[in-house]
CSV table of C-alpha atoms and ligand atoms in Angstrom, one decimal:
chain,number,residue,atom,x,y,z
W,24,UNK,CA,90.5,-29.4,-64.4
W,25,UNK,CA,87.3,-28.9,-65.1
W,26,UNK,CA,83.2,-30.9,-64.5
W,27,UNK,CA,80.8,-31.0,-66.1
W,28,UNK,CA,77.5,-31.6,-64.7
W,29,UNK,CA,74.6,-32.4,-67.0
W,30,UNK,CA,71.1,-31.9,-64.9
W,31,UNK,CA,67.6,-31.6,-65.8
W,32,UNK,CA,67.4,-29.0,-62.9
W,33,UNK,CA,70.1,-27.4,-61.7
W,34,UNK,CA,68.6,-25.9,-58.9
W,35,UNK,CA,67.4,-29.5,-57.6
W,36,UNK,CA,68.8,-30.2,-54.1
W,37,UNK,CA,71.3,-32.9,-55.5
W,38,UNK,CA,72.7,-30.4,-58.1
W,39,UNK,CA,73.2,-27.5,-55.3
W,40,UNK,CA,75.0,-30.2,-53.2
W,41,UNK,CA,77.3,-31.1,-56.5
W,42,UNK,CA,77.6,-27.3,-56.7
W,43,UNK,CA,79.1,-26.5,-53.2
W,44,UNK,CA,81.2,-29.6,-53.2
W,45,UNK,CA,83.0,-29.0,-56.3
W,46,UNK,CA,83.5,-25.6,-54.9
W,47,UNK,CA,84.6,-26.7,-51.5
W,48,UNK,CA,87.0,-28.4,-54.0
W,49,UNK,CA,88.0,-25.4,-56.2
W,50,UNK,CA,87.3,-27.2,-59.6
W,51,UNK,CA,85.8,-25.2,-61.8
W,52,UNK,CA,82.8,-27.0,-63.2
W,53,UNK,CA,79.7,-26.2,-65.7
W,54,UNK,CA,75.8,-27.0,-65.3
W,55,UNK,CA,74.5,-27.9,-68.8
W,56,UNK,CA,71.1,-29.4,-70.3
W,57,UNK,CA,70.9,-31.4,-73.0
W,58,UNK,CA,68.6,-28.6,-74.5
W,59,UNK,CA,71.8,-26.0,-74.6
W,60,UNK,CA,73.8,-28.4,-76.4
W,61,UNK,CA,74.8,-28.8,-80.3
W,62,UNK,CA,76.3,-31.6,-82.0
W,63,UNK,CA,78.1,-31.3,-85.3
W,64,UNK,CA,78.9,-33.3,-87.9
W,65,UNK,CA,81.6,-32.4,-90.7
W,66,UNK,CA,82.4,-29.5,-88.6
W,67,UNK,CA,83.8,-28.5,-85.8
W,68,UNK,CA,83.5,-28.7,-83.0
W,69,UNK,CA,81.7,-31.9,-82.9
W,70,UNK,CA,80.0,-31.7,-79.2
W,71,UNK,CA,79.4,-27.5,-78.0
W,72,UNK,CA,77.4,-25.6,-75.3
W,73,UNK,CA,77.6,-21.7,-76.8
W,74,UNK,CA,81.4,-21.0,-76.9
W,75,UNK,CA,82.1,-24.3,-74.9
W,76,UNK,CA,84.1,-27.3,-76.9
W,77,UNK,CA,83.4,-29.3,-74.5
W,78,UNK,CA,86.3,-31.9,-75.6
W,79,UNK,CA,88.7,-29.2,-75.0
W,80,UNK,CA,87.1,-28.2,-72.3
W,81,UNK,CA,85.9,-30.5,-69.8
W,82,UNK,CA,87.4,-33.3,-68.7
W,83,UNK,CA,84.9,-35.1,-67.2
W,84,UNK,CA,80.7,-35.2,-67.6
W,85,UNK,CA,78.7,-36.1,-64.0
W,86,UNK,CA,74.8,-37.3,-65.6
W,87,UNK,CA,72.9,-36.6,-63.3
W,88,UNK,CA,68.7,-37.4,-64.3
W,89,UNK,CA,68.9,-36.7,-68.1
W,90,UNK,CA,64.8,-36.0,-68.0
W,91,UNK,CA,62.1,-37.0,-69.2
W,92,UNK,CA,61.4,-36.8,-72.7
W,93,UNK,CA,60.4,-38.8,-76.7
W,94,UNK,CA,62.0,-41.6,-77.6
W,95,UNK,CA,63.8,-39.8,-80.6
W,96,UNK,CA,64.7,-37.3,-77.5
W,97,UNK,CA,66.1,-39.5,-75.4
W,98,UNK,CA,68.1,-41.6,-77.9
W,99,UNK,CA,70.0,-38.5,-79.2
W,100,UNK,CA,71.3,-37.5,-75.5
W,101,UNK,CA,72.6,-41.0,-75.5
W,102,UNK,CA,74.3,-40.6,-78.6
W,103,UNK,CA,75.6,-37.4,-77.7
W,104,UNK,CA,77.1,-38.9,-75.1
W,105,UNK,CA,78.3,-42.1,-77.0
W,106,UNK,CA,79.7,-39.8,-79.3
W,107,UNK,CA,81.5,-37.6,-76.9
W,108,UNK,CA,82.6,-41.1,-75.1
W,109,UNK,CA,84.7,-42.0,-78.2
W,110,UNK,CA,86.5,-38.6,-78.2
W,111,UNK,CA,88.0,-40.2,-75.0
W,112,UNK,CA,85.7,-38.1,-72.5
W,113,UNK,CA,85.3,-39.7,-69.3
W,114,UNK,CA,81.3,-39.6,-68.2
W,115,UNK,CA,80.0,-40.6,-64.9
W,116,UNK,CA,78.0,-42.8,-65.7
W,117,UNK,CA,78.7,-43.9,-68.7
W,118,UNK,CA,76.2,-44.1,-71.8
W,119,UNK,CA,75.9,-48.1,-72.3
W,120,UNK,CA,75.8,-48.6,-68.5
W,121,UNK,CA,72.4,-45.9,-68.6
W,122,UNK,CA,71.1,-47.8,-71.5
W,123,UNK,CA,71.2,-51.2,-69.6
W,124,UNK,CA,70.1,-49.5,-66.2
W,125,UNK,CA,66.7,-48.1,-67.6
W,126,UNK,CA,65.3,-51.1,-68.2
W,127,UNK,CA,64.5,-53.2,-65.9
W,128,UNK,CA,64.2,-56.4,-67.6
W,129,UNK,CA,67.7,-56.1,-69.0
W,130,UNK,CA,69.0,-55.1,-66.0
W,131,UNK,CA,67.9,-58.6,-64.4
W,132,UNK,CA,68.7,-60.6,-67.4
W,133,UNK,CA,72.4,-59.3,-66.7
W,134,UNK,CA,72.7,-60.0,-63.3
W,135,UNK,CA,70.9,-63.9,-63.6
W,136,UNK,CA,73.3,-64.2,-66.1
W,137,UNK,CA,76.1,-63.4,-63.5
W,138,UNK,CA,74.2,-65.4,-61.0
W,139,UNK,CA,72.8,-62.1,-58.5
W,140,UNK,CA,69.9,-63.4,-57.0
W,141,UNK,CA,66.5,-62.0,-58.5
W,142,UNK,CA,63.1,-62.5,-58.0
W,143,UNK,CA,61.0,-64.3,-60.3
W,144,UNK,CA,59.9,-61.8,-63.5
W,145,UNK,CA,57.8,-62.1,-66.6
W,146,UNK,CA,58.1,-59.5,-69.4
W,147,UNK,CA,56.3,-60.3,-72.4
W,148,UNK,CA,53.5,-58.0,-75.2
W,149,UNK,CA,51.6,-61.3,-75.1
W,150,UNK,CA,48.3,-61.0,-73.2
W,151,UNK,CA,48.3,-64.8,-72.6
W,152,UNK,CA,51.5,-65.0,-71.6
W,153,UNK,CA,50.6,-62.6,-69.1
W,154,UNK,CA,47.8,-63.7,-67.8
W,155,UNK,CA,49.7,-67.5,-67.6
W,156,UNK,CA,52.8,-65.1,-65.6
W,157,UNK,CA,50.1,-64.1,-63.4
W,158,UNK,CA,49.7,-67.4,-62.2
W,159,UNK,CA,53.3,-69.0,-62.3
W,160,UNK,CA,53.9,-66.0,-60.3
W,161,UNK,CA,52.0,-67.0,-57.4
W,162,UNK,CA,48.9,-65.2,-58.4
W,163,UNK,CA,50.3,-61.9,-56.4
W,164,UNK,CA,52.5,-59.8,-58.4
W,165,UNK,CA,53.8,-56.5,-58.8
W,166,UNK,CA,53.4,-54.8,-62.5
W,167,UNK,CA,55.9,-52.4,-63.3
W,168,UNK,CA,56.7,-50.0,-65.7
W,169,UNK,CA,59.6,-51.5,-67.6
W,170,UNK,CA,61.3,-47.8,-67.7
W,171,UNK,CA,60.0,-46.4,-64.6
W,172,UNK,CA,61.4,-45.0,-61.3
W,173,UNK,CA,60.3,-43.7,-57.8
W,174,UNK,CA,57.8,-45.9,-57.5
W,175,UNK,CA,55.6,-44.3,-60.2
W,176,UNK,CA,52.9,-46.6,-61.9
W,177,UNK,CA,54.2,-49.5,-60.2
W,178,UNK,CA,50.9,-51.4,-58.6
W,179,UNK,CA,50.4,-55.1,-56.7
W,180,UNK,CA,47.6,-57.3,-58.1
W,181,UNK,CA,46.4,-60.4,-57.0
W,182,UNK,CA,43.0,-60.4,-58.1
W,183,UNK,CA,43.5,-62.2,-62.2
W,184,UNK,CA,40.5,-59.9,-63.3
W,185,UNK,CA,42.3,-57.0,-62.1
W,186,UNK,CA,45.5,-57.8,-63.9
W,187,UNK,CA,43.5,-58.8,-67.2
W,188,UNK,CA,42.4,-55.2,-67.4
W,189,UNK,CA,45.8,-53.6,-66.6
W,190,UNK,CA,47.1,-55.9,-68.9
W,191,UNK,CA,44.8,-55.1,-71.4
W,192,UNK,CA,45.1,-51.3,-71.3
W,193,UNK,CA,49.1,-51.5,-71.3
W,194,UNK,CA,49.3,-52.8,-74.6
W,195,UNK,CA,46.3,-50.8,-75.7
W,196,UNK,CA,49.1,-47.9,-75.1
W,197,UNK,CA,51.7,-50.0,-76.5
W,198,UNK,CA,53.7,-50.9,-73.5
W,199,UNK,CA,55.4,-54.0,-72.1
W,200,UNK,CA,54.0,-56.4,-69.6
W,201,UNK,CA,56.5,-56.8,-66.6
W,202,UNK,CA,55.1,-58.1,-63.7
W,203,UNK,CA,57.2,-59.4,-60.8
W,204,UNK,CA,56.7,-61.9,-57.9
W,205,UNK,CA,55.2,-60.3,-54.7
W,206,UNK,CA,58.2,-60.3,-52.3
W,207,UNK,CA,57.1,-60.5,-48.7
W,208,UNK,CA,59.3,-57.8,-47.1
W,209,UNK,CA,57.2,-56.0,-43.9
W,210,UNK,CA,57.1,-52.4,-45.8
W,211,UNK,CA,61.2,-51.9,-45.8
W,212,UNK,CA,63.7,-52.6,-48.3
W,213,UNK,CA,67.8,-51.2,-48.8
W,214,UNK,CA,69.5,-49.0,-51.0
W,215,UNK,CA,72.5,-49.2,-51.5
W,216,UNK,CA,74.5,-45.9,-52.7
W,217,UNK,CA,77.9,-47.4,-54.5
W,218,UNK,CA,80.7,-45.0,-55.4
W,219,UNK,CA,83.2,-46.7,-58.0
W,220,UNK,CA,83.8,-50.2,-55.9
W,221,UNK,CA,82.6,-49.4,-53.0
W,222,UNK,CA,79.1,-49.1,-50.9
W,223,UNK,CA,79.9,-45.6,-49.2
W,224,UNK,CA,76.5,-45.2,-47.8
W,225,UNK,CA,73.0,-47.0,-47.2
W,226,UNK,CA,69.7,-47.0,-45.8
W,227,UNK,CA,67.1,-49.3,-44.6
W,228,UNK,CA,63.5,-47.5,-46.0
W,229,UNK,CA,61.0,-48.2,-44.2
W,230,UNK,CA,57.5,-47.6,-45.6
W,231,UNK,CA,53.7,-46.7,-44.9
W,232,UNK,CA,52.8,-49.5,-47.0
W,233,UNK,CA,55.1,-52.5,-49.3
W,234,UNK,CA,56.3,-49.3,-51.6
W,235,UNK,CA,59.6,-48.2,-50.0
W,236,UNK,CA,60.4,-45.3,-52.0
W,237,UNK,CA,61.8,-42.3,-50.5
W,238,UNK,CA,59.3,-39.9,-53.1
W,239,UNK,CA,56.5,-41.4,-51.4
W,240,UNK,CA,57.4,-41.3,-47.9
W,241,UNK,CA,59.4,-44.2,-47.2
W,242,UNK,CA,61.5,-42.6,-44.0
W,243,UNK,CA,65.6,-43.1,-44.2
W,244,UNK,CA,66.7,-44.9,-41.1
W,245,UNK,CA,71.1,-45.5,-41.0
W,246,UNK,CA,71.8,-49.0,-41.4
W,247,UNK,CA,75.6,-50.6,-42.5
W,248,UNK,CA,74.7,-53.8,-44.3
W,249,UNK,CA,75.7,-57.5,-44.1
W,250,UNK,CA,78.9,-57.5,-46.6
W,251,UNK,CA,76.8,-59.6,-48.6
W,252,UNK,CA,74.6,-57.0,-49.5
W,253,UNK,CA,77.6,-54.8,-50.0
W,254,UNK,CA,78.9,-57.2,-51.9
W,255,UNK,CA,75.6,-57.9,-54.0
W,256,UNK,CA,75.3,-54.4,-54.8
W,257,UNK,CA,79.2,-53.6,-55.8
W,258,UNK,CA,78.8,-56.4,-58.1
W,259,UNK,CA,75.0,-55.8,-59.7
W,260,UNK,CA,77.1,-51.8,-60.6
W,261,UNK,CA,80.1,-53.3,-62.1
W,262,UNK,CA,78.2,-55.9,-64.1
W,263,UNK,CA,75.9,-53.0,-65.4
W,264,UNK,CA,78.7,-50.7,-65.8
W,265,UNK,CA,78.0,-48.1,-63.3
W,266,UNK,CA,80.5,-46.3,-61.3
W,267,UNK,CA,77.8,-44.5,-59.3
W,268,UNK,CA,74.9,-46.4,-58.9
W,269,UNK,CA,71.7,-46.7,-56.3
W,270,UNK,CA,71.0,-50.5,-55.8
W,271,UNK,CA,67.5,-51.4,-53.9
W,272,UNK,CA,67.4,-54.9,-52.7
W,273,UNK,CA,65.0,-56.3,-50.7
W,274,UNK,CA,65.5,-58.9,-47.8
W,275,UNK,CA,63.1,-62.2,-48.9
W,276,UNK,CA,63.1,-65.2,-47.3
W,277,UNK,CA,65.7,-67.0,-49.2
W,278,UNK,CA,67.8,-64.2,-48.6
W,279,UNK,CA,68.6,-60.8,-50.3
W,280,UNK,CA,67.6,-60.2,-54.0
W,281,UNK,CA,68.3,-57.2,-56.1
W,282,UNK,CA,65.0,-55.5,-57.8
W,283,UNK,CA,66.9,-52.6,-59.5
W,284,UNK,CA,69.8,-50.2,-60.0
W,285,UNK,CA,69.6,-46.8,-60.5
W,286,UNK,CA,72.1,-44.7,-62.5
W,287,UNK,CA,71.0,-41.5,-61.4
W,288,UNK,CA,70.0,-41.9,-58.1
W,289,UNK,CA,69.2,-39.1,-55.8
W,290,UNK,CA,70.5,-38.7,-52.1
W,291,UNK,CA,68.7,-36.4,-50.3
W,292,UNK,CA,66.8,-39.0,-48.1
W,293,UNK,CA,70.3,-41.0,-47.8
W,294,UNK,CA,72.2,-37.7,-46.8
W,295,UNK,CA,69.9,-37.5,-43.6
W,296,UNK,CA,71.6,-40.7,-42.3
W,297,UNK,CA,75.1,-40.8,-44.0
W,298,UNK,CA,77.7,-41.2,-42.4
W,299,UNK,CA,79.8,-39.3,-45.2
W,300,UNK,CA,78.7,-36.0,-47.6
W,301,UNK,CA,77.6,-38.1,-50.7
W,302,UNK,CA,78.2,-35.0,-53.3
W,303,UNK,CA,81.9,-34.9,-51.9
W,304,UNK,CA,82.4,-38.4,-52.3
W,305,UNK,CA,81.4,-38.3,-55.9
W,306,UNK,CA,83.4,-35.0,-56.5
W,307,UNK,CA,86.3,-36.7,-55.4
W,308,UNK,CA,85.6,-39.6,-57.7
W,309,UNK,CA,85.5,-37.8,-60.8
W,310,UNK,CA,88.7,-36.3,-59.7
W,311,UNK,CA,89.7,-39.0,-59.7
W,312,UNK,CA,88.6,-41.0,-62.8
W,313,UNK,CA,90.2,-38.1,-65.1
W,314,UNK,CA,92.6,-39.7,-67.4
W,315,UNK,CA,91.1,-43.1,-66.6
G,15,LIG,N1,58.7,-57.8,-56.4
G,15,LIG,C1,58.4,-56.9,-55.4
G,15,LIG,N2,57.9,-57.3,-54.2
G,15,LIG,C2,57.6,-56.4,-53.2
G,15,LIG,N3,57.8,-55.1,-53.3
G,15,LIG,C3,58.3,-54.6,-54.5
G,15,LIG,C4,58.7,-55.5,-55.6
G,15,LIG,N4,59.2,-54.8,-56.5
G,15,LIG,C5,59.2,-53.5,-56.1
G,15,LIG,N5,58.7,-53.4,-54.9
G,15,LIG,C6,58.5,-52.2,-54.1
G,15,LIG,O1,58.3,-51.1,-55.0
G,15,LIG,C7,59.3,-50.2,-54.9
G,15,LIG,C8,59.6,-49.6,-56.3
G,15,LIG,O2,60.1,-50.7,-57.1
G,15,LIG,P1,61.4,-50.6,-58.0
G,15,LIG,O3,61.6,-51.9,-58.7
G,15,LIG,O4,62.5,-50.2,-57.1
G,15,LIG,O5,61.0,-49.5,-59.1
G,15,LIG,P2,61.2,-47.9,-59.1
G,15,LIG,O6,62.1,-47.6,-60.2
G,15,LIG,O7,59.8,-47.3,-59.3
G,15,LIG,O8,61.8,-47.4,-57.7
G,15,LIG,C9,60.5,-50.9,-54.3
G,15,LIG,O9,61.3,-50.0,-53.6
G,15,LIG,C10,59.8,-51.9,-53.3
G,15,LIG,O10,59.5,-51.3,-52.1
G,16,LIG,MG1,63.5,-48.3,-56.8
C-alpha cells in the first residue's frame, strides 16, 4: 500500500501532520506537485512523477490545496486527475466533487436543489442586475469572490454607491458579481470538518469582527454541534461529492444555513480543539477507501 499526497507545500503544517501520521501508520506514501508530474498520451505510462507510474504505483491520491495558478493551469491538474480517476485510482477528493466545490455559486445551486438551507445569493455579469440584487438583498450584502477562500476579497456593503463601484471594477477585470445577504451572526460561525459520513470534529470561530476565518484571526473554541448541523454538513459533502470536506455554516435567525464547503480544508486551528488527531483520521480513511 502506498499514498499519495499531492500538496502545493509539503512543508505546510497540514502536510507534516499527513507525514507523521502515515508514518505512525507505516504506509509508505509520496509528496508530489503537480509541477513534477507528466501525462502521456499514446505512450506509456499515461500519468508519471520521474520513475513513478503512479497507476502501478499508488493506490490512492490525498489533494490536498492544488495552488494557485491560470485557468489553462488549473484545468489540466483537473484533468490529470480525471484522467488518472478512469484508470480506477481512488483520489481523496475526487476531481468533479473539487470542480463543484470551488465555486460558490454552484455549490449553493446544488444544495437548494437538495433543499440545504442557504442564504439568499445573486450571481450575475449584469451591472443592473446587480445593482437591483443589492436591493432585493436587503441593501446589506456581502460580495464575494466566486472562487475565493479564507476570507480573501470578500467585503460587506450597504452603502449602493459603494457597491456600484465594486461592481463596476469587477467586471472591468472580468469577474462575476456574487453578492450574498448579510447574515446577522454576532462575529462567530461553525465549521464543520467531515471525514467520509461523518462530522469527526468542529469548531465554533469566533471573530474580531463578522469575518470568522481562522487566517484572519478568528480564535478556535471546541464545540459538538446540534445533529442538525452534523447532519446539514454530512449531507451538503455527499451531495457535492466530497469525502473530506470543511463545511462553514452560520447560525441565522431562521436557523442554520450553509455558506460553503471546502475540499481542501486546513486543520491547524481545528486541531487545537479536536477531540481526535484529524491527519490520523484521514490516514485511516484512505486506508480504507483503497479498492472502493
Ligand atoms: N452572507 C454572509 N453573512 C455574514 N457573514 C458572512 C456571509 N458570508 C460569509 N460571511 C463571513 O465571511 C467568512 C468567509 O466567507 P466564506 O463564504 O466562508 O468564504 P471563504 O472561502 O473566503 O472562507 C465566513 O466565514 C463568514 O464569517
Ligand atoms: Mg469559508
Amino acid at each position: 500500500m502506498k499514498i499519495g499526497v499531492v500538496t502545493r507545500n509539503q512543508e505546510a503544517w497540514c502536510s507534516t501532520q499527513l507525514r507523521q501520521a502515515l508514518e505512525k501508520n507505516s504506509i509508505s506514501h509520496v509528496f508530489l506537485g503537480f509541477r513534477d508530474l507528466v501525462a502521456r498520451v499514446g505512450m506509456k505510462p499515461e500519468v508519471a512523477l520521474k520513475e513513478t507510474n503512479l497507476m502501478t504505483d499508488l493506490n490512492t491520491l490525498i489533494i490536498r490545496p492544488i495552488g494557485r495558478g491560470s485557468l489553462e493551469e488549473i484545468i489540466y491538474r483537473m484533468d490529470v486527475l480525471h484522467k488518472l480517476q478512469r484508470l480506477g485510482m481512488t483520489i481523496i477528493n475526487p476531481p468533479l466533487s473539487i470542480e463543484r466545490s470551488v465555486d460558490k455559486y454552484h455549490t449553493l445551486a446544488l444544495f437548494e436543489e437538495r433543499g440545504l438551507p442557504v442564504p439568499q445569493t445573486i450571481a450575475t455579469e449584469n451591472l443592473e442586475e446587480a445593482k437591483q440584487g443589492f436591493h432585493d438583498l436587503g441593501g446589506d450584502v456581502v460580495i464575494k469572490p466566486l472562487f475565493g477562500s479564507r476570507g480573501i476579497g470578500s467585503a460587506r456593503v450597504s452603502d449602493p454607491d459603494v457597491a456600484e463601484r465594486l461592481f463596476r471594477a469587477i467586471l472591468f477585470h472580468h469577474g462575476v458579481l456574487y453578492l450574498q445577504r448579510f447574515i446577522s451572526h454576532g462575529d462567530s460561525d461553525i465549521r464543520a470538518f467531515v471525514i467520509g459520513s461523518k462530522v469527526v470534529a468542529a469548531m465554533r470561530r469566533v471573530a474580531p469582527n463578522w469575518k470568522t476565518n481562522v487566517s484572519l484571526g478568528a480564535r478556535p473554541v471546541a464545540l459538538n454541534p446540534p445533529e442538525e448541523m452534523k447532519r446539514l454538513a454530512v449531507e451538503a459533502a455527499e451531495i457535492l461529492g466530497c469525502k473530506i470536506a470543511g463545511v462553514d455554516m452560520l447560525e441565522s435567525h431562521d436557523g442554520p444555513v450553509i455558506i460553503e464547503l471546502n475540499s481542501q480544508p486546513g486543520w491547524r486551528g481545528l486541531q487545537t480543539v479536536a477531540a481526535v488527531n484529524i491527519a490520523e483520521e484521514i490516514v485511516k480513511f484512505a486506508i480504507s477507501e483503497v479498492g472502493n
